Amino acid sequence: MDSTFVVGIDVGGQTSKIGVVDARGTVLAQTVIRTDTYDEIGPYIAELAEAVKKLIRESGTEGKVRGIGVGAPNGNYYTGTIENAPNLRWGHNKVEFSKLLSEAMDGLPVALTNDANAAAVGEMTYGAARGMKNFIMITLGTGVGSGIVINGEVVYGHDGFAGELGHVAAVRNNGRTCGCGKTGCLETYASATGVARTAREWLELSDEPSVLRSLDTIASKDVYEAAKDGDKLALKIFEFTGKILGRSFADFIAFSSPEAIVLFGGLARAKEFLTEPIEEAMNANVLPLWRGKVKLIYSQLKESDAAILGASALAWEL
Amino acid sequence: MDSTFVVGIDVGGQTSKIGVVDARGTVLAQTVIRTDTYDEIGPYIAELAEAVKKLIRESGTEGKVRGIGVGAPNGNYYTGTIENAPNLRWGHNKVEFSKLLSEAMDGLPVALTNDANAAAVGEMTYGAARGMKNFIMITLGTGVGSGIVINGEVVYGHDGFAGELGHVAAVRNNGRTCGCGKTGCLETYASATGVARTAREWLELSDEPSVLRSLDTIASKDVYEAAKDGDKLALKIFEFTGKILGRSFADFIAFSSPEAIVLFGGLARAKEFLTEPIEEAMNANVLPLWRGKVKLIYSQLKESDAAILGASALAWEL
């Protein structure tokens, strides 16, 4: 049995989750520190390293940890840096994350990438994409992220930032305004936020009765609950969301001809409402040679562990 | 100096071009045989092998040829087969092209891929993309083809058919009918055929004066000539074509973050009219991090040699 371990760190805007993981994808121990109480990277890295060391000690893996994998917004695999990350208080300028953490960890190697790429590596190492050489991971959360795997390797592109499929054009004309400054981006429709936007927009534009009308604020979770109760408008919202996703997936297939598209993230929980419209739109918009051939599958990683597992998987490649 | 050589074969619907090429990309000798006089693959392969052997003899490279590279419609790199190629009389069913040719050539290894992938390898080996590890080749001919290079390797995908970027959705609603059975495909707008379609459509829909009105039939070449003479409608057609291309290129960039997009093919000759609208639309539709950073370049291969060179380049990797 393999007796080495890796550490996975998921850096989020509010908290950073840390876990020690074995080769089978079992999280032996995990802990959390705050991300948002630091304005400067120095003190944050110091506490992070402290927490990692403590966790390694407590899990009895001292001397057996091979490396650290980090998933972070705007993380660049090539340079190990985080740049222009609006949700990280210390991440507005360029931060030499991997280098700083490795130094604070007495030279332990550190690999870093963005959250969605980490999720793709995690799925390939421990999850639904085990054994697959060509697949596209789509994370449906607050935004839409992606990690593209070709020939068994994550695509980082010329600059390390490949795989921004949340920002392809889902709607070319009069599309919704996106946080990135463009309009019509896939994530303005097909993220959790996008689903809530669709709900608010449609409630405004029609008189159709819906339980959603009684709510002060609407989140994607509310639309999901309403759909489960058979609310027609809510069901139509998921049908629309699935269609938007499926049409874009068809274009992704034309690019890299993956074996599967793997869905992950909060919104992917609505799979009973999304699968059919996605597959229908996807198959209607691909070339005949791919019709009915590209699998649509859902992440198999336990959701509470997924972010840590994804990040940790990077470290096996160090 | 490297004293080995390769053979490149470009299989087209009417003719097959054959060349002996050195490591610098010089075509030492070339010849042509008909493709369209054979209903069966057997006799075609026999004549092809005969022609290749004769060319090798005549060019004095006997015993120094390392392998044969073939570019062919619907060519599959993984399997060495050609499948469902409507323009090849013997290509309607699955044809074991590489195997048959290799046998007829006394075991010389044969690599096969589609025309656009061959063009990408050619550009990387001898042309404008030398030294580039990440780029996307777009061929603007009768249709729109593509060859995607990531980390120095052509992307073939799960099944060998990746890189069908002519069939992504350029227009989602009321798009033009494509030969593939879908509507709104990029190639219905941005190919030579697409440019001619735009001309015919716009002449019908407006009263705008144009020299194109005097023609019985319109080809993209006519639109190009008219644009060179300052015809306003013709200039607007290229502006529109460039915009359609640039918008799609922006989505391609979000996928693989290439260093450059390389244009090739008959329509790419209209670069004086295409470059500006392409770059404008491309930069308006990418994430800020890529704005102004992805190069748009044109093939540097001599057009008469390009197809042979592209195919031949495959053989260096054998």
XYZ file of C-alpha atoms in Angstrom:
636
model
C 0.000 0.000 0.000
C 1.113 3.506 -0.808
C 2.155 5.181 2.376
C 2.563 8.722 1.153
C 0.037 11.493 1.590
C -0.777 14.871 0.150
C -2.298 18.056 1.492
C -5.138 19.808 -0.320
C -6.014 23.437 0.309
C -9.109 25.122 -1.084
C -8.695 28.879 -0.849
C -12.058 30.640 -0.801
C -12.943 34.266 -0.240
C -14.098 33.677 3.313
C -12.390 30.500 4.479
C -9.566 28.222 3.478
C -10.171 24.503 3.875
C -7.215 22.220 4.507
C -7.105 18.435 4.410
C -4.618 15.567 4.540
C -5.504 12.998 1.886
C -4.347 9.482 1.046
C -3.912 7.932 -2.404
C -7.460 6.575 -2.410
C -8.982 9.980 -1.840
C -9.797 9.579 1.825
C -9.586 12.816 3.770
C -7.782 11.707 6.954
C -8.126 15.009 8.729
C -9.330 18.478 7.891
C -9.477 21.962 9.279
C -10.460 25.484 8.300
C -8.920 28.915 8.752
C -10.323 32.323 7.818
C -9.162 33.906 4.584
C -10.962 37.198 4.981
C -9.328 38.492 8.126
C -6.041 39.248 6.352
C -5.266 42.303 4.243
C -1.742 41.129 3.567
C -0.509 37.840 2.204
C 2.348 37.457 4.728
C 0.328 36.890 7.911
C -2.199 34.753 6.016
C 0.513 32.414 4.721
C 2.030 32.222 8.200
C -1.246 31.084 9.728
C -1.977 28.758 6.837
C 1.409 27.035 7.198
C 0.893 26.765 10.926
C -2.479 25.102 10.407
C -1.103 22.692 7.798
C 1.770 21.656 10.048
C -0.593 21.089 12.954
C -2.900 18.980 10.797
C 0.011 16.870 9.520
C 1.160 16.290 13.098
C -2.331 15.402 14.305
C -2.951 13.003 11.450
C 0.325 11.187 12.118
C 1.636 11.787 8.588
C 4.769 13.706 9.473
C 7.555 12.992 7.012
C 5.155 11.201 4.666
C 3.575 14.179 2.926
C 4.675 14.397 -0.669
C 3.410 17.890 -1.455
C 0.637 20.434 -1.246
C -1.984 21.161 -3.891
C -3.885 24.431 -3.807
C -7.069 25.448 -5.602
C -7.617 29.197 -5.584
C -9.517 31.772 -7.622
C -7.328 32.993 -10.518
C -4.583 30.594 -9.515
C -1.989 30.183 -12.266
C -0.477 26.711 -12.566
C 2.584 27.822 -14.509
C 3.684 30.631 -12.224
C 2.184 29.535 -8.906
C 0.763 33.017 -8.532
C -2.673 34.446 -7.814
C -3.503 37.599 -9.737
C -6.401 40.031 -9.749
C -8.629 37.924 -7.535
C -11.375 40.356 -6.493
C -12.740 38.052 -3.774
C -9.443 37.670 -1.925
C -8.625 40.660 0.261
C -4.887 40.106 -0.225
C -5.244 39.009 -3.839
C -5.735 42.257 -5.742
C -2.158 42.386 -6.866
C 0.069 39.533 -7.931
C 0.857 37.172 -5.070
C 3.612 34.533 -5.257
C 1.458 32.022 -3.461
C 3.245 28.729 -4.172
C 6.675 30.135 -3.461
C 5.609 31.750 -0.173
C 3.753 28.681 1.064
C 6.566 26.337 0.089
C 9.074 28.500 1.987
C 6.812 28.588 5.031
C 6.529 24.779 4.792
C 10.293 24.238 4.840
C 10.528 23.547 1.128
C 7.604 21.145 0.654
C 6.591 21.483 -3.012
C 3.352 23.341 -3.768
C 1.218 23.158 -6.934
C -1.515 25.696 -7.528
C -4.351 26.118 -9.986
C -7.824 27.572 -10.066
C -10.767 25.873 -8.367
C -12.303 24.383 -11.491
C -9.040 22.892 -12.750
C -8.476 21.434 -9.305
C -11.951 19.918 -9.408
C -11.130 18.318 -12.778
C -7.927 16.771 -11.439
C -9.824 15.574 -8.373
C -12.493 13.913 -10.490
C -9.844 12.268 -12.642
C -7.853 11.045 -9.642
C -10.598 9.931 -7.270
C -14.007 10.455 -8.890
C -16.325 10.016 -11.838
C -13.623 10.629 -14.446
C -11.208 7.961 -13.228
C -9.522 6.410 -16.246
C -10.772 9.098 -18.611
C -8.219 10.903 -20.738
C -10.534 13.449 -22.338
C -13.300 15.189 -20.458
C -14.557 18.625 -19.538
C -15.430 19.495 -15.960
C -18.050 22.186 -15.575
C -18.596 23.665 -12.138
C -22.021 25.192 -11.646
C -21.748 27.402 -8.583
C -22.062 31.130 -8.053
C -20.424 31.337 -11.461
C -19.622 28.739 -14.107
C -16.073 27.402 -14.064
C -14.371 24.749 -16.147
C -11.422 22.428 -16.165
C -10.557 20.827 -19.485
C -8.644 17.569 -19.650
C -7.058 16.455 -22.919
C -4.872 13.356 -23.158
C -4.987 13.025 -19.395
C -3.706 16.528 -18.745
C -5.398 19.728 -17.652
C -5.279 22.381 -20.360
C -3.574 25.505 -19.036
C -2.926 27.221 -22.362
C -0.271 29.707 -23.294
C -0.589 31.806 -20.150
C -2.004 29.379 -17.591
C -5.565 30.733 -17.780
C -7.232 28.366 -20.272
C -10.652 26.944 -19.494
C -12.819 29.990 -18.853
C -15.910 28.407 -20.339
C -18.222 30.398 -18.077
C -17.411 33.343 -20.307
C -18.198 32.015 -23.757
C -21.169 33.674 -25.440
C -24.363 31.838 -24.592
C -26.457 34.698 -25.947
C -25.000 37.013 -28.582
C -27.541 39.809 -28.701
C -29.056 41.614 -25.722
C -27.425 39.140 -23.382
C -27.249 39.668 -19.644
C -24.477 41.813 -18.202
C -21.705 39.734 -16.667
C -19.397 40.610 -13.791
C -16.483 40.350 -16.234
C -17.729 43.364 -18.183
C -19.075 41.467 -21.191
C -22.652 40.479 -21.935
C -24.326 37.159 -22.654
C -21.702 35.026 -20.882
C -22.756 31.453 -20.118
C -22.465 32.051 -16.380
C -25.026 34.849 -16.417
C -27.600 32.172 -17.336
C -26.356 28.811 -16.170
C -24.943 29.433 -12.681
C -26.844 29.456 -9.401
C -26.947 33.235 -9.726
C -28.114 32.897 -13.326
C -31.022 30.659 -12.352
C -32.138 33.209 -9.776
C -31.839 35.964 -12.394
C -33.969 33.965 -14.800
C -36.591 33.548 -12.098
C -36.715 37.243 -11.283
C -36.778 38.179 -14.961
C -39.575 35.779 -15.850
C -41.704 36.676 -12.837
C -41.468 40.286 -13.928
C -42.268 39.588 -17.567
C -45.235 37.238 -17.165
C -48.302 36.772 -15.006
C -47.805 33.044 -14.720
C -48.664 31.858 -11.229
C -45.762 30.447 -9.220
C -44.923 29.895 -5.568
C -41.813 31.941 -6.259
C -43.984 35.106 -6.351
C -44.461 34.944 -2.611
C -40.731 35.219 -1.868
C -38.951 38.466 -1.039
C -35.652 37.335 -2.477
C -35.072 34.370 -4.755
C -32.053 32.072 -4.741
C -31.468 29.104 -7.032
C -32.298 26.842 -4.091
C -35.797 28.307 -3.962
C -36.281 27.595 -7.655
C -35.094 24.035 -7.049
C -37.503 23.522 -4.146
C -40.354 24.964 -6.191
C -39.527 22.647 -9.095
C -39.546 19.672 -6.737
C -43.050 20.713 -5.703
C -44.074 20.737 -9.341
C -44.156 24.514 -9.809
C -44.478 24.969 -13.556
C -42.528 28.180 -13.835
C -39.674 26.722 -11.806
C -39.625 23.649 -14.030
C -39.498 25.860 -17.099
C -36.581 27.773 -15.611
C -34.550 24.577 -15.327
C -35.563 23.561 -18.827
C -34.287 26.903 -20.120
C -31.083 26.642 -18.071
C -30.434 23.138 -19.354
C -31.002 24.221 -22.932
C -28.516 27.079 -22.595
C -25.965 24.685 -21.102
C -26.535 21.977 -23.700
C -26.104 24.374 -26.611
C -22.787 25.571 -25.230
C -21.670 22.025 -24.464
C -22.218 21.182 -28.142
C -19.668 23.847 -29.069
C -17.224 22.534 -26.458
C -17.548 19.062 -27.970
C -16.650 20.447 -31.413
C -13.475 21.767 -29.826
C -11.999 18.866 -27.895
C -14.291 15.886 -28.551
C -14.396 14.717 -24.924
C -15.582 11.339 -23.729
C -17.765 13.046 -21.134
C -18.851 16.312 -19.653
C -18.781 16.156 -15.866
C -21.000 18.463 -13.843
C -20.173 19.598 -10.354
C -21.270 22.280 -7.907
C -24.385 23.431 -6.090
C -26.573 23.778 -9.151
C -25.609 20.287 -10.359
C -27.733 18.977 -7.494
C -30.732 19.837 -9.676
C -29.775 17.014 -12.025
C -33.277 15.551 -12.169
C -34.390 18.754 -13.886
C -31.252 19.529 -15.865
C -30.173 16.249 -17.454
C -32.925 15.933 -20.042
C -32.855 19.488 -21.440
C -29.042 19.512 -21.459
C -28.818 16.232 -23.362
C -31.536 17.254 -25.764
C -29.923 20.596 -26.629
C -26.431 19.097 -26.694
C -27.367 16.357 -29.122
C -29.403 18.705 -31.298
C -26.388 20.987 -31.709
C -23.456 18.633 -32.257
C -22.329 17.174 -35.550
C -24.055 13.854 -36.321
C -20.861 11.943 -35.518
C -21.169 12.877 -31.826
C -24.936 12.568 -31.466
C -25.781 10.459 -28.443
C -22.112 9.624 -27.898
C -20.793 12.125 -25.381
C -21.692 11.216 -21.797
C -23.127 13.708 -19.364
C -22.159 12.655 -15.868
C -22.162 14.109 -12.395
C -19.324 14.406 -9.919
C -18.870 11.457 -7.587
C -16.897 13.308 -4.959
C -18.546 13.890 -1.603
C -19.468 17.529 -1.737
C -18.019 18.497 1.609
C -14.664 16.954 0.621
C -14.613 17.804 -3.070
C -12.716 21.088 -2.936
C -9.996 19.641 -0.711
C -9.772 16.463 -2.794
C -9.484 18.416 -6.026
C -6.689 20.562 -4.686
C -4.916 17.595 -3.106
C -4.950 15.650 -6.374
C -2.660 18.249 -7.925
C 0.010 17.338 -5.430
C 0.267 13.745 -6.670
C 1.646 15.126 -9.914
C 4.398 17.081 -8.203
C 22.631 18.130 -42.007
C 19.651 15.834 -41.625
C 19.618 13.472 -44.532
C 16.218 11.886 -44.046
C 13.080 12.829 -45.914
C 9.340 12.429 -45.638
C 6.498 12.092 -48.100
C 3.384 14.239 -47.816
C 0.120 13.310 -49.501
C -2.882 15.609 -49.666
C -5.963 13.597 -50.584
C -8.620 15.785 -52.168
C -11.912 14.873 -53.773
C -10.583 15.328 -57.297
C -6.832 14.920 -57.064
C -4.191 13.655 -54.650
C -0.999 15.676 -54.404
C 2.207 13.924 -53.465
C 5.536 15.483 -52.481
C 8.947 14.491 -51.128
C 9.987 16.976 -48.432
C 13.169 17.643 -46.478
C 13.489 18.697 -42.844
C 13.476 22.372 -43.744
C 10.188 22.134 -45.561
C 11.499 22.194 -49.097
C 9.401 20.199 -51.513
C 12.078 18.371 -53.557
C 9.673 16.839 -56.037
C 5.950 16.608 -56.442
C 3.307 14.932 -58.558
C -0.452 14.510 -58.774
C -2.790 11.589 -59.414
C -6.578 11.577 -59.789
C -8.664 10.615 -56.811
C -12.043 10.694 -58.503
C -11.523 7.991 -61.130
C -11.696 5.196 -58.535
C -14.837 3.699 -57.024
C -12.849 1.270 -54.926
C -10.001 1.908 -52.528
C -7.839 -1.014 -53.762
C -6.930 0.276 -57.230
C -6.575 3.843 -55.888
C -4.051 2.757 -53.253
C -2.170 0.714 -55.885
C -1.766 3.724 -58.140
C -0.959 6.010 -55.228
C 1.825 3.702 -54.006
C 3.160 3.429 -57.541
C 3.302 7.219 -57.855
C 4.988 7.621 -54.462
C 7.646 5.030 -55.307
C 8.337 6.689 -58.646
C 8.665 10.094 -56.997
C 11.068 8.745 -54.369
C 13.183 7.176 -57.118
C 13.201 10.337 -59.209
C 14.114 12.563 -56.267
C 17.038 10.325 -55.342
C 15.754 9.722 -51.809
C 15.451 5.949 -51.969
C 16.153 4.366 -48.616
C 16.118 7.771 -46.906
C 12.363 8.274 -46.521
C 11.317 8.020 -42.918
C 7.570 7.824 -43.405
C 4.473 9.127 -45.121
C 2.040 11.721 -43.786
C -1.443 11.964 -45.238
C -4.022 14.739 -44.923
C -7.498 13.607 -45.955
C -11.097 14.621 -45.306
C -12.414 12.830 -42.191
C -9.036 11.231 -41.629
C -8.741 9.759 -38.143
C -5.291 9.984 -36.572
C -5.895 7.283 -33.986
C -7.191 4.596 -36.315
C -5.602 5.603 -39.617
C -9.015 5.283 -41.226
C -11.184 7.524 -43.376
C -14.888 7.350 -42.611
C -18.017 8.849 -44.143
C -16.163 11.199 -46.460
C -18.861 12.336 -48.878
C -16.376 13.900 -51.311
C -14.298 10.759 -51.796
C -15.887 8.250 -54.165
C -14.300 5.317 -52.327
C -14.701 6.932 -48.898
C -18.367 6.404 -48.050
C -17.639 3.463 -45.832
C -14.754 2.979 -43.462
C -11.445 2.657 -45.269
C -8.262 1.416 -43.551
C -6.182 3.954 -45.386
C -2.923 3.960 -43.387
C -2.737 0.196 -43.186
C -3.405 -0.306 -46.902
C -0.923 2.344 -47.973
C 1.749 1.114 -45.594
C 1.350 -2.436 -46.941
C 1.551 -1.199 -50.526
C 4.695 0.731 -49.557
C 6.481 -2.354 -48.188
C 5.884 -1.398 -44.565
C 6.841 2.278 -44.616
C 4.949 3.857 -41.691
C 1.972 6.077 -42.527
C 0.331 8.747 -40.339
C -3.033 10.192 -41.305
C -5.192 13.050 -40.128
C -7.681 15.500 -41.562
C -6.603 18.411 -43.740
C -6.879 21.107 -41.095
C -4.908 19.178 -38.493
C -2.256 18.516 -41.125
C -2.140 22.239 -41.866
C -1.606 22.951 -38.171
C 1.290 20.498 -37.941
C 2.740 21.986 -41.128
C 2.563 25.499 -39.740
C 4.177 24.361 -36.500
C 6.949 22.475 -38.280
C 7.816 24.805 -41.140
C 5.646 27.938 -40.944
C 4.235 30.824 -38.936
C 3.719 28.781 -35.770
C 7.287 27.519 -35.469
C 8.196 27.397 -31.797
C 4.601 27.857 -30.655
C 3.166 25.335 -28.240
C -0.398 26.645 -28.137
C -2.215 27.914 -31.187
C -5.338 27.352 -33.234
C -5.176 26.957 -36.985
C -8.296 28.036 -38.830
C -8.599 27.118 -42.489
C -10.929 29.362 -44.445
C -11.744 27.514 -47.643
C -14.941 26.072 -49.076
C -15.722 25.310 -45.450
C -14.067 26.307 -42.166
C -11.678 23.754 -40.708
C -9.494 23.840 -37.640
C -6.461 22.247 -36.087
C -5.906 22.910 -32.407
C -2.453 22.650 -30.867
C -2.066 22.459 -27.097
C 1.310 21.908 -25.431
C 2.856 21.297 -28.816
C 0.430 18.542 -29.780
C -2.570 18.430 -32.066
C -5.785 17.819 -30.137
C -7.500 14.680 -31.470
C -9.914 14.137 -28.592
C -11.523 10.957 -27.379
C -12.398 9.645 -30.839
C -9.875 11.351 -33.117
C -12.326 13.926 -34.448
C -11.667 16.954 -32.226
C -11.306 20.395 -33.789
C -14.494 20.854 -35.797
C -14.657 24.578 -35.145
C -16.405 25.262 -38.437
C -19.483 23.800 -36.786
C -19.750 25.832 -33.603
C -22.786 28.098 -33.442
C -21.982 31.497 -34.894
C -25.654 32.431 -35.004
C -28.086 30.766 -32.611
C -31.444 31.840 -34.000
C -32.521 31.732 -37.631
C -29.003 30.821 -38.662
C -28.138 29.617 -42.137
C -28.594 25.950 -42.999
C -25.303 24.056 -42.998
C -24.330 21.000 -45.037
C -23.958 19.105 -41.752
C -27.691 19.359 -41.067
C -27.484 22.013 -38.353
C -28.086 25.752 -38.672
C -25.964 28.778 -37.853
C -22.598 26.990 -38.087
C -19.563 29.248 -38.349
C -18.717 27.900 -41.794
C -22.057 28.983 -43.255
C -20.879 32.572 -42.692
C -17.113 32.645 -42.596
C -16.002 30.358 -45.437
C -15.543 31.285 -49.087
C -19.013 29.847 -49.660
C -20.330 31.832 -46.694
C -19.012 35.108 -48.079
C -20.757 34.425 -51.383
C -23.951 33.586 -49.495
C -23.753 36.846 -47.582
C -23.341 38.725 -50.856
C -26.363 37.074 -52.464
C -28.460 37.566 -49.327
C -27.599 41.229 -48.924
C -28.069 42.043 -52.617
C -31.546 40.548 -52.323
C -32.422 42.354 -49.124
C -31.226 45.862 -49.987
C -31.112 48.270 -52.893
C -27.583 49.357 -52.165
C -25.644 49.843 -55.388
C -22.750 47.454 -55.931
C -20.724 46.141 -58.844
C -21.718 42.679 -57.607
C -25.242 43.274 -58.965
C -24.001 42.923 -62.523
C -22.736 39.367 -61.992
C -24.693 36.235 -62.850
C -23.073 34.134 -60.185
C -21.046 35.395 -57.239
C -18.016 33.714 -55.703
C -15.992 34.982 -52.739
C -13.290 35.995 -55.206
C -15.707 38.426 -56.840
C -16.502 39.982 -53.477
C -12.764 40.318 -52.833
C -12.148 42.007 -56.203
C -15.071 44.354 -55.605
C -13.749 45.254 -52.154
C -10.337 46.015 -53.650
C -12.090 48.412 -56.042
C -13.695 50.134 -53.058
C -17.201 48.696 -53.510
C -18.975 49.612 -50.274
C -21.242 46.597 -50.085
C -18.299 44.255 -50.650
C -16.343 46.013 -47.914
C -19.283 45.657 -45.549
C -19.472 41.935 -46.346
C -15.874 41.446 -45.202
C -16.529 43.554 -42.126
C -19.466 41.318 -41.256
C -17.467 38.151 -41.989
C -14.600 39.356 -39.826
C -16.955 40.189 -36.985
C -18.517 36.724 -37.082
C -15.046 35.162 -37.041
C -13.743 37.392 -34.253
C -16.684 36.648 -31.982
C -16.157 32.919 -32.374
C -12.399 33.272 -31.905
C -13.101 34.919 -28.542
C -14.890 31.763 -27.413
C -12.020 29.600 -28.680
C -9.611 31.690 -26.628
C -11.689 31.086 -23.488
C -11.230 27.376 -24.150
C -7.533 26.879 -24.763
C -5.910 30.290 -24.283
C -3.700 30.076 -27.366
C -0.721 32.270 -28.117
C -2.073 32.894 -31.610
C -4.803 32.130 -34.072
C -3.338 31.290 -37.470
C -5.436 31.819 -40.588
C -4.955 29.814 -43.742
C -6.844 29.110 -46.968
C -8.308 30.943 -49.918
C -10.383 33.399 -47.949
C -7.405 34.311 -45.734
C -5.990 36.075 -48.785
C -8.509 38.842 -48.007
C -6.500 39.726 -44.918
C -6.454 43.448 -45.640
C -10.228 43.453 -45.164
C -10.528 40.805 -42.455
C -7.814 41.614 -39.916
C -9.358 44.739 -38.432
C -12.926 43.484 -37.923
C -11.663 40.132 -36.614
C -9.350 41.738 -34.064
C -11.986 44.238 -33.020
C -14.674 41.607 -32.417
C -12.203 39.178 -30.840
C -10.928 41.713 -28.334
C -14.421 42.993 -27.558
C -15.550 39.476 -26.657
C -12.673 38.018 -24.642
C -12.136 38.379 -20.916
C -10.081 41.477 -20.065
C -7.041 39.303 -19.280
C -6.709 38.350 -22.973
C -7.586 41.701 -24.509
C -4.986 42.660 -27.104
C -2.824 39.689 -26.159
C -3.722 36.895 -28.568
C -2.013 37.272 -31.937
C -3.856 36.938 -35.209
C -1.407 35.731 -37.841
C -1.503 34.353 -41.341
C 0.028 31.166 -42.702
C 3.554 31.486 -44.028
C 3.488 28.382 -46.165
C 3.564 28.811 -49.922
C 0.031 28.107 -50.921
C 0.814 25.654 -53.696
C 2.977 23.592 -51.303
C 0.978 24.013 -48.115
C -1.206 20.917 -48.323
C 1.757 18.651 -49.083
C 3.891 20.277 -46.397
C 1.170 19.935 -43.790
C 0.694 16.260 -44.528
C 4.432 15.622 -44.698
C 5.016 17.221 -41.298
C 2.981 14.450 -39.670
C 5.543 11.931 -40.820
C 8.358 13.524 -38.811
C 6.494 12.482 -35.686
C 6.298 8.831 -36.704
